[in-house]
Coordinates of C-alpha atoms in Angstrom, one line a residue:
M416 CA -79.6 -60.8 58.2
Q417 CA -78.0 -59.3 55.1
V418 CA -79.9 -60.1 51.9
Q419 CA -77.6 -61.0 49.0
C420 CA -78.5 -59.8 45.5
Q421 CA -79.5 -62.5 43.1
Q422 CA -79.3 -61.4 39.5
S423 CA -81.3 -64.3 38.1
P424 CA -84.7 -63.2 39.4
V425 CA -83.9 -59.6 38.4
L426 CA -83.2 -60.6 34.9
A427 CA -86.3 -63.0 34.8
G428 CA -88.6 -60.2 36.1
S429 CA -87.3 -57.7 33.7
A430 CA -87.6 -60.1 30.8
T431 CA -91.2 -60.8 31.9
L432 CA -92.1 -57.1 31.8
V433 CA -90.6 -56.7 28.3
A434 CA -92.5 -59.8 27.1
L435 CA -95.8 -58.6 28.5
G436 CA -95.3 -55.2 26.8
A437 CA -94.5 -56.9 23.5
L438 CA -97.5 -59.2 23.9
A439 CA -99.8 -56.2 24.5
L440 CA -98.6 -54.8 21.2
Y441 CA -98.9 -58.1 19.4
V442 CA -102.5 -58.7 20.6
A443 CA -103.3 -55.1 19.9
K444 CA -106.6 -55.1 21.8
P445 CA -107.5 -52.7 24.6
S446 CA -107.7 -54.2 28.1
G447 CA -111.4 -54.8 29.0
Y448 CA -112.0 -52.0 31.5
G449 CA -113.3 -48.4 31.3
K450 CA -114.5 -47.5 27.9
H451 CA -114.0 -51.0 26.6
T452 CA -115.7 -53.0 29.3
E453 CA -119.1 -53.5 27.6
S454 CA -117.7 -54.5 24.2
L455 CA -114.9 -56.8 25.4
M456 CA -116.2 -58.3 28.7
P457 CA -120.0 -57.8 28.8
A458 CA -120.8 -60.7 31.1
A459 CA -117.8 -60.3 33.6
T460 CA -118.4 -60.1 37.3
R461 CA -117.5 -56.5 38.4
L462 CA -116.5 -54.5 41.4
P463 CA -117.1 -50.7 41.9
A464 CA -114.3 -48.7 40.3
R465 CA -113.0 -47.2 43.6
A466 CA -112.7 -50.6 45.3
A467 CA -111.2 -52.1 42.2
W468 CA -108.5 -49.5 41.7
F469 CA -107.7 -49.5 45.4
L470 CA -107.2 -53.3 45.6
Q471 CA -105.2 -53.4 42.3
E472 CA -102.8 -50.6 43.1
L473 CA -102.3 -51.3 46.8
P474 CA -99.5 -54.0 46.3
S475 CA -97.4 -51.5 44.2
F476 CA -97.3 -49.3 47.3
A477 CA -97.4 -51.8 50.1
V478 CA -94.6 -54.1 48.9
P479 CA -91.9 -51.5 48.3
A480 CA -93.0 -49.5 51.3
G481 CA -92.6 -52.6 53.4
I482 CA -89.1 -53.1 52.0
L483 CA -88.3 -49.5 52.8
A484 CA -89.6 -49.9 56.3
W485 CA -86.7 -52.2 57.1
Q486 CA -84.1 -49.7 55.9
P487 CA -82.4 -47.1 58.2
L488 CA -84.4 -43.8 58.2
S489 CA -82.6 -41.0 56.4
L490 CA -83.9 -38.1 54.2
F491 CA -81.0 -38.5 51.8
G492 CA -79.8 -42.0 52.3
P493 CA -78.5 -44.3 49.6
P494 CA -79.9 -43.4 46.2
G495 CA -81.7 -46.7 46.0
T496 CA -83.9 -45.9 49.0
V497 CA -84.7 -42.4 47.7
L498 CA -85.6 -43.7 44.3
L499 CA -87.8 -46.4 45.7
G500 CA -89.4 -43.7 47.8
L501 CA -90.4 -41.9 44.5
F502 CA -91.9 -45.2 43.3
C503 CA -93.9 -45.3 46.6
V504 CA -95.0 -41.7 46.1
H505 CA -96.6 -42.5 42.8
Y506 CA -98.4 -45.5 44.1
F507 CA -99.5 -43.8 47.3
H508 CA -101.3 -41.4 45.1
R509 CA -102.7 -44.1 42.8
T510 CA -103.9 -46.2 45.8
F511 CA -105.2 -43.6 48.3
V512 CA -106.1 -40.6 46.2
Y513 CA -106.8 -41.6 42.5
S514 CA -108.7 -44.7 43.4
L515 CA -111.0 -43.0 46.0
L516 CA -111.8 -40.1 43.6
S517 CA -112.5 -42.4 40.6
R518 CA -115.8 -42.0 38.8
G519 CA -115.2 -44.8 36.4
R520 CA -117.3 -47.8 35.4
P521 CA -117.4 -51.0 37.4
Y522 CA -114.3 -53.0 36.9
P523 CA -114.1 -56.7 35.8
A524 CA -113.0 -58.9 38.7
I525 CA -110.7 -61.1 36.6
L526 CA -108.8 -58.0 35.6
I527 CA -108.4 -56.9 39.2
L528 CA -106.8 -60.3 40.0
R529 CA -104.4 -59.9 37.1
G530 CA -103.6 -56.4 38.2
I531 CA -102.9 -57.4 41.8
A532 CA -100.5 -60.1 40.5
F533 CA -98.8 -57.7 38.2
C534 CA -98.5 -54.9 40.8
T535 CA -97.2 -57.3 43.4
G536 CA -94.5 -58.8 41.1
N537 CA -93.4 -55.4 39.8
G538 CA -93.3 -54.0 43.4
V539 CA -91.1 -56.8 44.5
L540 CA -88.8 -56.5 41.4
Q541 CA -88.3 -52.7 41.7
G542 CA -87.9 -52.8 45.4
Y543 CA -85.6 -55.8 45.5
Y544 CA -83.3 -54.4 42.8
L545 CA -83.0 -50.9 44.2
I546 CA -82.4 -51.9 47.8
Y547 CA -80.3 -55.1 47.4
C548 CA -78.7 -54.9 44.0
A549 CA -78.3 -51.3 42.8
E550 CA -74.9 -49.6 43.2
Y551 CA -74.5 -45.9 42.7
P552 CA -71.4 -43.7 42.8
D553 CA -71.0 -41.1 45.6
G554 CA -72.0 -38.3 43.2
W555 CA -75.2 -39.8 41.9
Y556 CA -77.4 -37.1 43.3
T557 CA -75.6 -34.6 41.1
D558 CA -75.5 -36.8 38.1
I559 CA -77.4 -35.5 35.0
R560 CA -79.2 -38.9 34.7
F561 CA -80.6 -38.6 38.3
S562 CA -81.5 -34.9 37.9
L563 CA -83.1 -35.2 34.5
G564 CA -84.8 -38.4 35.5
V565 CA -86.4 -37.0 38.6
F566 CA -87.4 -33.9 36.7
L567 CA -89.2 -36.1 34.1
F568 CA -90.7 -38.2 36.8
I569 CA -92.2 -35.1 38.6
L570 CA -93.3 -33.6 35.3
G571 CA -95.0 -36.8 34.1
M572 CA -96.7 -37.3 37.5
G573 CA -98.0 -33.7 37.3
I574 CA -99.4 -34.2 33.8
N575 CA -101.0 -37.5 34.9
I576 CA -102.7 -36.0 38.0
H577 CA -103.9 -32.9 36.1
S578 CA -105.2 -35.0 33.2
D579 CA -107.1 -37.3 35.6
Y580 CA -108.6 -34.2 37.2
I581 CA -109.8 -33.0 33.9
L582 CA -111.4 -36.4 33.1
R583 CA -113.1 -36.5 36.5
Q584 CA -114.7 -33.1 35.9
L585 CA -116.4 -34.4 32.8
R586 CA -118.8 -36.5 34.9
K587 CA -121.0 -35.8 37.9
P588 CA -121.1 -38.5 40.6
G589 CA -123.1 -41.4 39.2
E590 CA -122.8 -40.4 35.6
I591 CA -121.4 -42.9 33.0
S592 CA -121.8 -40.8 29.8
Y593 CA -118.7 -39.6 27.8
R594 CA -117.7 -36.1 26.9
I595 CA -114.8 -34.7 25.0
P596 CA -112.0 -33.8 27.4
Q597 CA -110.6 -30.3 27.0
G598 CA -107.7 -28.4 28.4
G599 CA -104.2 -29.3 29.4
L600 CA -102.5 -31.7 27.1
F601 CA -105.9 -33.0 26.0
T602 CA -105.7 -30.0 23.6
Y603 CA -103.1 -32.0 21.7
V604 CA -103.7 -35.7 22.5
S605 CA -106.5 -38.0 23.5
G606 CA -104.3 -39.9 26.0
A607 CA -102.9 -37.0 28.0
N608 CA -103.1 -39.0 31.3
F609 CA -101.3 -42.0 29.6
L610 CA -98.6 -39.7 28.2
G611 CA -98.0 -38.3 31.6
E612 CA -97.5 -41.7 33.2
I613 CA -95.2 -42.8 30.3
I614 CA -93.0 -39.7 30.8
E615 CA -93.0 -40.5 34.5
W616 CA -91.6 -44.0 34.1
I617 CA -89.1 -43.0 31.4
G618 CA -87.8 -40.5 33.9
Y619 CA -87.7 -43.1 36.6
A620 CA -85.8 -45.5 34.4
L621 CA -83.3 -42.7 33.7
A622 CA -82.9 -41.7 37.4
T623 CA -82.5 -45.3 38.5
W624 CA -80.4 -46.3 35.5
S625 CA -81.6 -49.9 36.1
L626 CA -82.8 -52.7 33.9
P627 CA -86.0 -53.4 35.9
A628 CA -87.1 -49.7 35.7
L629 CA -86.2 -49.7 31.9
A630 CA -88.3 -52.8 31.4
F631 CA -91.2 -51.3 33.3
A632 CA -91.0 -48.1 31.2
F633 CA -91.1 -50.2 28.1
F634 CA -94.1 -52.1 29.4
S635 CA -95.8 -48.8 30.3
L636 CA -95.1 -47.4 26.8
C637 CA -96.6 -50.5 25.1
F638 CA -99.6 -50.9 27.4
L639 CA -100.6 -47.3 27.9
G640 CA -99.6 -46.2 24.4
L641 CA -101.9 -48.9 23.0
R642 CA -104.7 -47.8 25.3
A643 CA -104.3 -44.2 24.2
F644 CA -104.6 -45.4 20.6
H645 CA -107.8 -47.2 21.3
H646 CA -109.2 -44.2 23.3
H647 CA -108.4 -42.0 20.3
R648 CA -110.4 -44.3 18.0
F649 CA -113.2 -44.4 20.5
Y650 CA -113.5 -40.7 20.6
L651 CA -113.3 -40.3 16.8
K652 CA -116.1 -42.9 16.4
M653 CA -118.4 -41.4 19.2
F654 CA -118.0 -37.7 18.5
E655 CA -118.5 -36.2 15.0
D656 CA -117.1 -32.9 16.2
Y657 CA -113.9 -34.4 17.8
P658 CA -110.9 -32.2 17.1
K659 CA -109.3 -33.5 13.9
S660 CA -105.9 -32.1 14.8
R661 CA -105.7 -34.0 18.1
K662 CA -103.4 -37.0 18.1
A663 CA -103.5 -40.2 20.2
L664 CA -100.4 -39.9 22.4
I665 CA -97.6 -37.7 21.0
P666 CA -98.5 -34.1 20.2
F667 CA -98.4 -33.4 16.4
I668 CA -97.0 -36.8 15.6
F669 CA -99.0 -39.8 16.7

């Protein structure tokens, strides 16, 4: 049965992402996990970090992957399927690699439930739009928006993965103490991992040239940018010898 594109849920989902991003900036408080768990949610029921990240990120992979599974198999099929495949690549890593390597603190259960709801909704929105609504010209694979967008996506994902690796090496298994991250983009910013993911989703928005991806990039910029800001303040407060030239998110600027 052919699924017909309905623009109303696409617009509603995109508007929700924008609203959530704006709300994060308005509230201006860090989400209560990781470094900020004890101060913001001291009495919350928690799950181990690995299980928490796996459960939270899984819908972002499973939902679009399920949508793709119903499409004809082709290495270079319609651009929408290829672009949704990139989305799945990111969340395959987040679900099956990042989560299982995590050495983070236990994660509040209520935030896991919120994360599952968000990841499910965003997975549906991105997958539905790209497969059933998006229309691309025949030459999209050679369009500068696609080429530059995919380049930024891969660059950002590489920065994100490398930065996560640096952070993991700061702790031995079982440790919860904090140390100053060094190397990579951490030389210039406190939120190198966040910067990488923001670059990734900006590239994705460019490559897909879609409203849902742009809305998700905006949300990521707001949510992760704010988290980088609070991480930076945390490091400055905890370490007297923290590099004074290091910025929060954007090298030399912010």
